[in-house]
Amino acid sequence: MHALAHPSASPALIDRYGRQIRYLRVSVTDRCDLRCSYCLPKGHTSFEEPAHWLSFVELERLIGAFARLGVARVRLTGGEPLLRRDLPQLAGRLKALGLADLSLSTNATQLARHAEALKAAGVDRINVSLDTLDRGCFEHITGRDAYAQTMDGLMAAKAAGLAPIKLNMVAMRGVNEHEIARMAEFCFEHGFILRLIETMPMGDTGRNAQYLDLGPVRDTLVAQFGLLPEALELGGGPARYWRTVDGAGRIGFITPISQHFCASCNRVRLAVDGTLYLCLGQEAKFEFRPLLRGGATDAELEAAIRHAIDLKPERHEFTEQPTKIMRFMSQTGG
């Protein structure tokens, strides 16, 4: 482990390109109860074995090491994170580490049962994946007739006081692009924040998705709703936000293909098996499970984290090499 020692005395995680890593996305399971067309391939069954999953004790210890090195934001993801038993318990343990922001990404099918417990555990905010307001289209995209469950979960989260609630809508040409304005109105009505996301060529599922350039979509929405650029940073992520004139409604645009944000990337992703992925569009990674199960000290974990951050590439190559990434999104962590 001595080879991983880092010369810097600063607690901050600074990569080779001067970016400070403040944001860790943590997958607690690679399993999901939906089969979204751009994420999981049909018939996929090659999930990680539970014995390979990091335990709550291991997650708490590793995330604690990241927190000591300046990571202040943690997002729990999957797969579908609420399929992991006792997730609110883990959320409470992580919040106790002193994180400035603890959030959750979910498809909301299980959210009605857990919303109040998540709020009580200290989850600050949630992102809900919702690509359509049409039940038939929902089933077409996700492979399940679970629209009612998702809406029940979404409204339970609102009632529990989880806020802000952001709706992540993957925009797909010929699939749901005609619903974008309707989704914006729905979000304005309920006080949600809409985030439109371009599909990414991750695995065959992502490459086969109907990519839609969000530039023209943004121009249309700006004209239709009189949107203004949002000066405030909302959540530390890559979305560029626009707001309504009265400030009550917001729409964010996540454009990894048409307008990438690599120069300001502040995040890394921890998969459920302890693999740290340094970039969605590159294969750079570091395995933490052997260290956690091999008796590594806290100092050795911190040195390993610094070493891993040094592996973070400058940018993805989705445009130049769209077939490069063979893993799909649920394997990486949302």
PDB file of C-alpha atoms in Angstrom, residues 54-328:
ATOM      1  CA  LEU A  54     -20.290  -3.745  -0.218  1.00  0.00           C
ATOM      2  CA  SER A  55     -21.984  -4.078   3.160  1.00  0.00           C
ATOM      3  CA  PHE A  56     -23.397  -1.081   5.011  1.00  0.00           C
ATOM      4  CA  VAL A  57     -20.347  -1.191   7.306  1.00  0.00           C
ATOM      5  CA  GLU A  58     -17.994  -1.183   4.313  1.00  0.00           C
ATOM      6  CA  LEU A  59     -19.925   1.594   2.574  1.00  0.00           C
ATOM      7  CA  GLU A  60     -19.947   3.730   5.710  1.00  0.00           C
ATOM      8  CA  ARG A  61     -16.211   3.254   6.175  1.00  0.00           C
ATOM      9  CA  LEU A  62     -15.286   4.018   2.570  1.00  0.00           C
ATOM     10  CA  ILE A  63     -17.622   6.991   2.243  1.00  0.00           C
ATOM     11  CA  GLY A  64     -16.268   8.277   5.545  1.00  0.00           C
ATOM     12  CA  ALA A  65     -12.795   8.245   4.002  1.00  0.00           C
ATOM     13  CA  PHE A  66     -14.070  10.205   0.993  1.00  0.00           C
ATOM     14  CA  ALA A  67     -15.744  12.685   3.354  1.00  0.00           C
ATOM     15  CA  ARG A  68     -12.484  13.275   5.220  1.00  0.00           C
ATOM     16  CA  LEU A  69     -10.919  14.157   1.876  1.00  0.00           C
ATOM     17  CA  GLY A  70     -13.463  16.856   1.107  1.00  0.00           C
ATOM     18  CA  VAL A  71     -16.310  14.981  -0.589  1.00  0.00           C
ATOM     19  CA  ALA A  72     -19.390  16.739   0.775  1.00  0.00           C
ATOM     20  CA  ARG A  73     -22.107  15.453  -1.556  1.00  0.00           C
ATOM     21  CA  VAL A  74     -23.211  11.828  -1.772  1.00  0.00           C
ATOM     22  CA  ARG A  75     -26.010  10.431  -3.923  1.00  0.00           C
ATOM     23  CA  LEU A  76     -27.411   6.937  -3.397  1.00  0.00           C
ATOM     24  CA  THR A  77     -28.167   5.252  -6.705  1.00  0.00           C
ATOM     25  CA  GLY A  78     -28.624   1.841  -8.335  1.00  0.00           C
ATOM     26  CA  GLY A  79     -30.099   0.040 -10.233  1.00  0.00           C
ATOM     27  CA  GLU A  80     -33.017   0.945  -8.047  1.00  0.00           C
ATOM     28  CA  PRO A  81     -31.585   1.783  -4.605  1.00  0.00           C
ATOM     29  CA  LEU A  82     -34.848   1.160  -2.734  1.00  0.00           C
ATOM     30  CA  LEU A  83     -34.551  -2.526  -3.608  1.00  0.00           C
ATOM     31  CA  ARG A  84     -31.649  -2.670  -1.120  1.00  0.00           C
ATOM     32  CA  ARG A  85     -33.059  -3.787   2.219  1.00  0.00           C
ATOM     33  CA  ASP A  86     -33.026  -1.180   5.026  1.00  0.00           C
ATOM     34  CA  LEU A  87     -31.774   1.623   2.786  1.00  0.00           C
ATOM     35  CA  PRO A  88     -33.102   4.380   5.113  1.00  0.00           C
ATOM     36  CA  GLN A  89     -30.872   2.901   7.829  1.00  0.00           C
ATOM     37  CA  LEU A  90     -27.821   3.320   5.600  1.00  0.00           C
ATOM     38  CA  ALA A  91     -28.912   6.866   4.764  1.00  0.00           C
ATOM     39  CA  GLY A  92     -29.021   7.731   8.457  1.00  0.00           C
ATOM     40  CA  ARG A  93     -25.538   6.313   9.028  1.00  0.00           C
ATOM     41  CA  LEU A  94     -24.131   8.270   6.100  1.00  0.00           C
ATOM     42  CA  LYS A  95     -25.798  11.512   7.139  1.00  0.00           C
ATOM     43  CA  ALA A  96     -24.127  11.119  10.533  1.00  0.00           C
ATOM     44  CA  LEU A  97     -20.743  11.402   8.778  1.00  0.00           C
ATOM     45  CA  GLY A  98     -21.411  15.126   8.434  1.00  0.00           C
ATOM     46  CA  LEU A  99     -22.212  15.237   4.723  1.00  0.00           C
ATOM     47  CA  ALA A 100     -23.469  18.592   3.497  1.00  0.00           C
ATOM     48  CA  ASP A 101     -25.823  16.941   1.026  1.00  0.00           C
ATOM     49  CA  LEU A 102     -27.262  13.417   0.898  1.00  0.00           C
ATOM     50  CA  SER A 103     -29.561  12.671  -2.018  1.00  0.00           C
ATOM     51  CA  LEU A 104     -31.229   9.702  -3.691  1.00  0.00           C
ATOM     52  CA  SER A 105     -32.008   8.730  -7.278  1.00  0.00           C
ATOM     53  CA  THR A 106     -35.005   6.435  -7.677  1.00  0.00           C
ATOM     54  CA  ASN A 107     -37.623   5.272 -10.143  1.00  0.00           C
ATOM     55  CA  ALA A 108     -40.171   5.811  -7.321  1.00  0.00           C
ATOM     56  CA  THR A 109     -41.906   2.434  -7.667  1.00  0.00           C
ATOM     57  CA  GLN A 110     -40.979   1.648  -4.037  1.00  0.00           C
ATOM     58  CA  LEU A 111     -41.006   5.225  -2.794  1.00  0.00           C
ATOM     59  CA  ALA A 112     -44.493   5.356  -1.270  1.00  0.00           C
ATOM     60  CA  ARG A 113     -43.355   2.874   1.414  1.00  0.00           C
ATOM     61  CA  HIS A 114     -40.069   4.611   2.174  1.00  0.00           C
ATOM     62  CA  ALA A 115     -40.530   8.368   1.653  1.00  0.00           C
ATOM     63  CA  GLU A 116     -41.145   9.283   5.304  1.00  0.00           C
ATOM     64  CA  ALA A 117     -38.318   7.048   6.558  1.00  0.00           C
ATOM     65  CA  LEU A 118     -35.899   8.573   4.052  1.00  0.00           C
ATOM     66  CA  LYS A 119     -36.870  12.053   5.140  1.00  0.00           C
ATOM     67  CA  ALA A 120     -36.411  11.105   8.813  1.00  0.00           C
ATOM     68  CA  ALA A 121     -33.022   9.553   8.036  1.00  0.00           C
ATOM     69  CA  GLY A 122     -31.726  12.844   6.670  1.00  0.00           C
ATOM     70  CA  VAL A 123     -32.032  12.484   2.904  1.00  0.00           C
ATOM     71  CA  ASP A 124     -32.039  16.060   1.674  1.00  0.00           C
ATOM     72  CA  ARG A 125     -33.535  15.669  -1.770  1.00  0.00           C
ATOM     73  CA  ILE A 126     -34.426  13.131  -4.427  1.00  0.00           C
ATOM     74  CA  ASN A 127     -34.308  12.704  -8.178  1.00  0.00           C
ATOM     75  CA  VAL A 128     -37.059  10.617  -9.731  1.00  0.00           C
ATOM     76  CA  SER A 129     -36.653   9.025 -13.161  1.00  0.00           C
ATOM     77  CA  LEU A 130     -39.829   9.700 -15.124  1.00  0.00           C
ATOM     78  CA  ASP A 131     -39.667   9.812 -18.916  1.00  0.00           C
ATOM     79  CA  THR A 132     -43.366  10.117 -19.706  1.00  0.00           C
ATOM     80  CA  LEU A 133     -46.803  10.990 -18.322  1.00  0.00           C
ATOM     81  CA  ASP A 134     -48.478   8.454 -20.590  1.00  0.00           C
ATOM     82  CA  ARG A 135     -49.111   5.010 -19.101  1.00  0.00           C
ATOM     83  CA  GLY A 136     -48.672   3.195 -22.409  1.00  0.00           C
ATOM     84  CA  CYS A 137     -45.443   5.005 -23.211  1.00  0.00           C
ATOM     85  CA  PHE A 138     -44.224   4.290 -19.666  1.00  0.00           C
ATOM     86  CA  GLU A 139     -44.729   0.562 -20.182  1.00  0.00           C
ATOM     87  CA  HIS A 140     -43.029   0.741 -23.590  1.00  0.00           C
ATOM     88  CA  ILE A 141     -39.931   2.433 -22.139  1.00  0.00           C
ATOM     89  CA  THR A 142     -39.674   0.541 -18.848  1.00  0.00           C
ATOM     90  CA  GLY A 143     -41.068  -2.858 -19.760  1.00  0.00           C
ATOM     91  CA  ARG A 144     -43.563  -2.728 -16.864  1.00  0.00           C
ATOM     92  CA  ASP A 145     -47.009  -1.319 -16.200  1.00  0.00           C
ATOM     93  CA  ALA A 146     -45.838   0.527 -13.081  1.00  0.00           C
ATOM     94  CA  TYR A 147     -46.897   4.081 -13.901  1.00  0.00           C
ATOM     95  CA  ALA A 148     -49.408   4.238 -11.018  1.00  0.00           C
ATOM     96  CA  GLN A 149     -46.798   3.011  -8.525  1.00  0.00           C
ATOM     97  CA  THR A 150     -44.325   5.608  -9.719  1.00  0.00           C
ATOM     98  CA  MET A 151     -46.833   8.441  -9.429  1.00  0.00           C
ATOM     99  CA  ASP A 152     -47.905   7.255  -5.960  1.00  0.00           C
ATOM    100  CA  GLY A 153     -44.270   7.280  -4.879  1.00  0.00           C
ATOM    101  CA  LEU A 154     -43.672  10.703  -6.336  1.00  0.00           C
ATOM    102  CA  MET A 155     -46.623  12.205  -4.510  1.00  0.00           C
ATOM    103  CA  ALA A 156     -45.670  10.424  -1.272  1.00  0.00           C
ATOM    104  CA  ALA A 157     -42.248  12.063  -1.491  1.00  0.00           C
ATOM    105  CA  LYS A 158     -43.873  15.456  -1.964  1.00  0.00           C
ATOM    106  CA  ALA A 159     -46.155  14.850   1.031  1.00  0.00           C
ATOM    107  CA  ALA A 160     -43.200  13.746   3.170  1.00  0.00           C
ATOM    108  CA  GLY A 161     -41.461  17.050   2.536  1.00  0.00           C
ATOM    109  CA  LEU A 162     -38.544  15.757   0.499  1.00  0.00           C
ATOM    110  CA  ALA A 163     -37.416  18.802  -1.458  1.00  0.00           C
ATOM    111  CA  PRO A 164     -36.422  19.732  -3.974  1.00  0.00           C
ATOM    112  CA  ILE A 165     -37.774  16.893  -6.074  1.00  0.00           C
ATOM    113  CA  LYS A 166     -36.191  16.741  -9.509  1.00  0.00           C
ATOM    114  CA  LEU A 167     -37.699  14.708 -12.334  1.00  0.00           C
ATOM    115  CA  ASN A 168     -35.128  13.204 -14.679  1.00  0.00           C
ATOM    116  CA  MET A 169     -36.540  12.784 -18.175  1.00  0.00           C
ATOM    117  CA  VAL A 170     -34.351  11.048 -20.752  1.00  0.00           C
ATOM    118  CA  ALA A 171     -35.383  12.729 -23.991  1.00  0.00           C
ATOM    119  CA  MET A 172     -35.692  10.318 -26.929  1.00  0.00           C
ATOM    120  CA  ARG A 173     -36.493  11.161 -30.517  1.00  0.00           C
ATOM    121  CA  GLY A 174     -39.764   9.635 -31.668  1.00  0.00           C
ATOM    122  CA  VAL A 175     -40.508   8.232 -28.204  1.00  0.00           C
ATOM    123  CA  ASN A 176     -41.285  11.013 -25.732  1.00  0.00           C
ATOM    124  CA  GLU A 177     -40.045  14.254 -27.298  1.00  0.00           C
ATOM    125  CA  HIS A 178     -43.649  15.336 -27.909  1.00  0.00           C
ATOM    126  CA  GLU A 179     -44.273  15.194 -24.139  1.00  0.00           C
ATOM    127  CA  ILE A 180     -41.498  17.520 -23.029  1.00  0.00           C
ATOM    128  CA  ALA A 181     -43.621  20.682 -22.794  1.00  0.00           C
ATOM    129  CA  ARG A 182     -46.364  18.744 -21.004  1.00  0.00           C
ATOM    130  CA  MET A 183     -43.811  17.399 -18.529  1.00  0.00           C
ATOM    131  CA  ALA A 184     -42.566  20.936 -17.901  1.00  0.00           C
ATOM    132  CA  GLU A 185     -46.108  22.104 -17.112  1.00  0.00           C
ATOM    133  CA  PHE A 186     -46.601  19.125 -14.780  1.00  0.00           C
ATOM    134  CA  CYS A 187     -43.426  20.036 -12.895  1.00  0.00           C
ATOM    135  CA  PHE A 188     -44.371  23.706 -12.666  1.00  0.00           C
ATOM    136  CA  GLU A 189     -47.769  22.679 -11.260  1.00  0.00           C
ATOM    137  CA  HIS A 190     -46.298  20.491  -8.491  1.00  0.00           C
ATOM    138  CA  GLY A 191     -43.195  22.488  -7.643  1.00  0.00           C
ATOM    139  CA  PHE A 192     -40.829  19.897  -9.121  1.00  0.00           C
ATOM    140  CA  ILE A 193     -37.695  20.692 -11.116  1.00  0.00           C
ATOM    141  CA  LEU A 194     -37.522  19.120 -14.566  1.00  0.00           C
ATOM    142  CA  ARG A 195     -34.165  17.878 -15.841  1.00  0.00           C
ATOM    143  CA  LEU A 196     -33.903  16.825 -19.470  1.00  0.00           C
ATOM    144  CA  ILE A 197     -31.111  14.374 -20.256  1.00  0.00           C
ATOM    145  CA  GLU A 198     -29.510  13.318 -23.531  1.00  0.00           C
ATOM    146  CA  THR A 199     -29.044   9.575 -23.986  1.00  0.00           C
ATOM    147  CA  MET A 200     -25.453   8.358 -23.676  1.00  0.00           C
ATOM    148  CA  PRO A 201     -23.893   5.529 -25.759  1.00  0.00           C
ATOM    149  CA  MET A 202     -23.224   3.178 -22.831  1.00  0.00           C
ATOM    150  CA  GLY A 203     -23.495  -0.444 -23.919  1.00  0.00           C
ATOM    151  CA  ASP A 204     -25.819  -1.523 -26.710  1.00  0.00           C
ATOM    152  CA  THR A 205     -28.814  -0.214 -24.746  1.00  0.00           C
ATOM    153  CA  GLY A 206     -27.518   3.348 -24.740  1.00  0.00           C
ATOM    154  CA  ARG A 207     -26.264   3.218 -28.322  1.00  0.00           C
ATOM    155  CA  ASN A 208     -29.625   1.975 -29.544  1.00  0.00           C
ATOM    156  CA  ALA A 209     -31.593   4.734 -27.782  1.00  0.00           C
ATOM    157  CA  GLN A 210     -33.083   7.427 -30.008  1.00  0.00           C
ATOM    158  CA  TYR A 211     -30.667  10.303 -29.331  1.00  0.00           C
ATOM    159  CA  LEU A 212     -32.189  13.778 -29.249  1.00  0.00           C
ATOM    160  CA  ASP A 213     -30.037  16.920 -29.282  1.00  0.00           C
ATOM    161  CA  LEU A 214     -31.355  19.106 -26.460  1.00  0.00           C
ATOM    162  CA  GLY A 215     -30.123  22.382 -27.961  1.00  0.00           C
ATOM    163  CA  PRO A 216     -33.177  22.948 -30.182  1.00  0.00           C
ATOM    164  CA  VAL A 217     -35.441  21.595 -27.426  1.00  0.00           C
ATOM    165  CA  ARG A 218     -34.086  24.195 -25.032  1.00  0.00           C
ATOM    166  CA  ASP A 219     -34.641  26.987 -27.558  1.00  0.00           C
ATOM    167  CA  THR A 220     -38.270  25.900 -27.999  1.00  0.00           C
ATOM    168  CA  LEU A 221     -38.924  25.756 -24.242  1.00  0.00           C
ATOM    169  CA  VAL A 222     -37.231  29.117 -23.643  1.00  0.00           C
ATOM    170  CA  ALA A 223     -39.551  30.701 -26.201  1.00  0.00           C
ATOM    171  CA  GLN A 224     -42.691  28.869 -25.031  1.00  0.00           C
ATOM    172  CA  PHE A 225     -42.289  29.541 -21.306  1.00  0.00           C
ATOM    173  CA  GLY A 226     -40.207  32.734 -21.388  1.00  0.00           C
ATOM    174  CA  LEU A 227     -37.322  31.072 -19.551  1.00  0.00           C
ATOM    175  CA  LEU A 228     -34.300  32.967 -18.263  1.00  0.00           C
ATOM    176  CA  PRO A 229     -30.828  31.572 -17.504  1.00  0.00           C
ATOM    177  CA  GLU A 230     -30.540  30.529 -13.850  1.00  0.00           C
ATOM    178  CA  ALA A 231     -27.533  32.065 -12.115  1.00  0.00           C
ATOM    179  CA  LEU A 232     -27.742  29.886  -9.008  1.00  0.00           C
ATOM    180  CA  GLU A 233     -26.042  26.492  -8.823  1.00  0.00           C
ATOM    181  CA  LEU A 234     -28.623  23.827  -7.981  1.00  0.00           C
ATOM    182  CA  GLY A 235     -27.158  20.652  -6.523  1.00  0.00           C
ATOM    183  CA  GLY A 236     -23.548  20.648  -7.687  1.00  0.00           C
ATOM    184  CA  GLY A 237     -24.239  18.584 -10.807  1.00  0.00           C
ATOM    185  CA  PRO A 238     -23.816  19.080 -14.551  1.00  0.00           C
ATOM    186  CA  ALA A 239     -27.253  20.481 -15.380  1.00  0.00           C
ATOM    187  CA  ARG A 240     -27.529  23.971 -16.813  1.00  0.00           C
ATOM    188  CA  TYR A 241     -30.741  25.529 -15.487  1.00  0.00           C
ATOM    189  CA  TRP A 242     -33.286  27.974 -16.823  1.00  0.00           C
ATOM    190  CA  ARG A 243     -36.141  29.486 -14.789  1.00  0.00           C
ATOM    191  CA  THR A 244     -39.521  31.021 -15.338  1.00  0.00           C
ATOM    192  CA  VAL A 245     -39.804  34.787 -14.958  1.00  0.00           C
ATOM    193  CA  ASP A 246     -41.376  34.470 -11.510  1.00  0.00           C
ATOM    194  CA  GLY A 247     -38.663  32.037 -10.407  1.00  0.00           C
ATOM    195  CA  ALA A 248     -41.192  29.363  -9.456  1.00  0.00           C
ATOM    196  CA  GLY A 249     -40.322  26.912 -12.243  1.00  0.00           C
ATOM    197  CA  ARG A 250     -36.975  25.538 -13.378  1.00  0.00           C
ATOM    198  CA  ILE A 251     -35.757  23.280 -16.159  1.00  0.00           C
ATOM    199  CA  GLY A 252     -32.274  21.805 -16.275  1.00  0.00           C
ATOM    200  CA  PHE A 253     -30.489  20.438 -19.340  1.00  0.00           C
ATOM    201  CA  ILE A 254     -27.868  17.677 -19.086  1.00  0.00           C
ATOM    202  CA  THR A 255     -26.047  17.503 -22.410  1.00  0.00           C
ATOM    203  CA  PRO A 256     -23.071  15.111 -22.288  1.00  0.00           C
ATOM    204  CA  ILE A 257     -23.090  14.722 -26.071  1.00  0.00           C
ATOM    205  CA  SER A 258     -24.084  18.044 -27.642  1.00  0.00           C
ATOM    206  CA  GLN A 259     -22.360  20.249 -25.036  1.00  0.00           C
ATOM    207  CA  HIS A 260     -20.166  18.234 -22.675  1.00  0.00           C
ATOM    208  CA  PHE A 261     -19.248  19.486 -19.195  1.00  0.00           C
ATOM    209  CA  CYS A 262     -16.043  17.510 -18.624  1.00  0.00           C
ATOM    210  CA  ALA A 263     -13.934  20.545 -17.674  1.00  0.00           C
ATOM    211  CA  SER A 264     -16.047  21.061 -14.549  1.00  0.00           C
ATOM    212  CA  CYS A 265     -16.684  17.397 -13.699  1.00  0.00           C
ATOM    213  CA  ASN A 266     -16.579  17.066  -9.913  1.00  0.00           C
ATOM    214  CA  ARG A 267     -17.784  13.491  -9.457  1.00  0.00           C
ATOM    215  CA  VAL A 268     -16.862   9.842  -9.385  1.00  0.00           C
ATOM    216  CA  ARG A 269     -19.082   6.749  -9.145  1.00  0.00           C
ATOM    217  CA  LEU A 270     -18.809   3.824  -6.755  1.00  0.00           C
ATOM    218  CA  ALA A 271     -20.442   0.623  -8.013  1.00  0.00           C
ATOM    219  CA  VAL A 272     -22.078  -1.806  -5.596  1.00  0.00           C
ATOM    220  CA  ASP A 273     -19.109  -4.204  -5.851  1.00  0.00           C
ATOM    221  CA  GLY A 274     -16.653  -1.531  -4.682  1.00  0.00           C
ATOM    222  CA  THR A 275     -15.374  -0.529  -8.123  1.00  0.00           C
ATOM    223  CA  LEU A 276     -14.795   3.216  -8.414  1.00  0.00           C
ATOM    224  CA  TYR A 277     -15.446   4.453 -11.959  1.00  0.00           C
ATOM    225  CA  LEU A 278     -13.696   7.727 -12.702  1.00  0.00           C
ATOM    226  CA  CYS A 279     -15.685   8.620 -15.839  1.00  0.00           C
ATOM    227  CA  LEU A 280     -18.872   7.400 -17.502  1.00  0.00           C
ATOM    228  CA  GLY A 281     -17.195   7.489 -20.896  1.00  0.00           C
ATOM    229  CA  GLN A 282     -13.862   5.857 -20.059  1.00  0.00           C
ATOM    230  CA  GLU A 283     -12.768   2.551 -18.540  1.00  0.00           C
ATOM    231  CA  ALA A 284     -10.596   4.081 -15.795  1.00  0.00           C
ATOM    232  CA  LYS A 285     -11.468   2.390 -12.500  1.00  0.00           C
ATOM    233  CA  PHE A 286     -10.129   1.299  -9.115  1.00  0.00           C
ATOM    234  CA  GLU A 287     -11.172  -1.693  -6.984  1.00  0.00           C
ATOM    235  CA  PHE A 288     -11.806  -0.940  -3.306  1.00  0.00           C
ATOM    236  CA  ARG A 289     -13.392  -4.208  -2.197  1.00  0.00           C
ATOM    237  CA  PRO A 290     -10.050  -6.056  -1.887  1.00  0.00           C
ATOM    238  CA  LEU A 291      -8.735  -3.287   0.351  1.00  0.00           C
ATOM    239  CA  LEU A 292     -11.842  -3.165   2.533  1.00  0.00           C
ATOM    240  CA  ARG A 293     -11.814  -6.945   2.994  1.00  0.00           C
ATOM    241  CA  GLY A 294      -8.047  -7.223   3.260  1.00  0.00           C
ATOM    242  CA  GLY A 295      -7.485  -5.216   6.417  1.00  0.00           C
ATOM    243  CA  ALA A 296      -6.539  -1.831   4.951  1.00  0.00           C
ATOM    244  CA  THR A 297      -6.188   0.954   7.495  1.00  0.00           C
ATOM    245  CA  ASP A 298      -8.044   4.255   7.202  1.00  0.00           C
ATOM    246  CA  ALA A 299      -4.810   5.927   6.090  1.00  0.00           C
ATOM    247  CA  GLU A 300      -4.343   3.293   3.385  1.00  0.00           C
ATOM    248  CA  LEU A 301      -7.917   3.786   2.185  1.00  0.00           C
ATOM    249  CA  GLU A 302      -7.361   7.525   1.920  1.00  0.00           C
ATOM    250  CA  ALA A 303      -4.107   6.990   0.020  1.00  0.00           C
ATOM    251  CA  ALA A 304      -5.914   4.608  -2.338  1.00  0.00           C
ATOM    252  CA  ILE A 305      -8.626   7.192  -2.957  1.00  0.00           C
ATOM    253  CA  ARG A 306      -5.991   9.792  -3.885  1.00  0.00           C
ATOM    254  CA  HIS A 307      -4.340   7.280  -6.218  1.00  0.00           C
ATOM    255  CA  ALA A 308      -7.704   6.493  -7.830  1.00  0.00           C
ATOM    256  CA  ILE A 309      -8.509  10.168  -8.409  1.00  0.00           C
ATOM    257  CA  ASP A 310      -5.206  10.516 -10.255  1.00  0.00           C
ATOM    258  CA  LEU A 311      -6.617   8.029 -12.783  1.00  0.00           C
ATOM    259  CA  LYS A 312      -9.555  10.287 -13.698  1.00  0.00           C
ATOM    260  CA  PRO A 313      -9.340  11.122 -17.425  1.00  0.00           C
ATOM    261  CA  GLU A 314      -9.688  14.591 -18.847  1.00  0.00           C
ATOM    262  CA  ARG A 315     -12.907  13.879 -20.718  1.00  0.00           C
ATOM    263  CA  HIS A 316     -15.190  11.216 -22.140  1.00  0.00           C
ATOM    264  CA  GLU A 317     -15.068  10.122 -25.783  1.00  0.00           C
ATOM    265  CA  PHE A 318     -18.740   9.428 -26.420  1.00  0.00           C
ATOM    266  CA  THR A 319     -18.621  11.404 -29.657  1.00  0.00           C
ATOM    267  CA  GLU A 320     -15.273  10.151 -30.969  1.00  0.00           C
ATOM    268  CA  GLN A 321     -15.684   6.521 -29.849  1.00  0.00           C
ATOM    269  CA  PRO A 322     -19.387   5.785 -29.281  1.00  0.00           C
ATOM    270  CA  THR A 323     -18.801   2.006 -29.103  1.00  0.00           C
ATOM    271  CA  LYS A 324     -16.009   2.236 -26.525  1.00  0.00           C
ATOM    272  CA  ILE A 325     -18.025   1.598 -23.345  1.00  0.00           C
ATOM    273  CA  MET A 326     -19.408  -1.922 -23.202  1.00  0.00           C
ATOM    274  CA  ARG A 327     -20.839  -1.742 -19.673  1.00  0.00           C
ATOM    275  CA  PHE A 328     -24.327  -0.310 -19.376  1.00  0.00           C
TER     276      PHE A 328
END
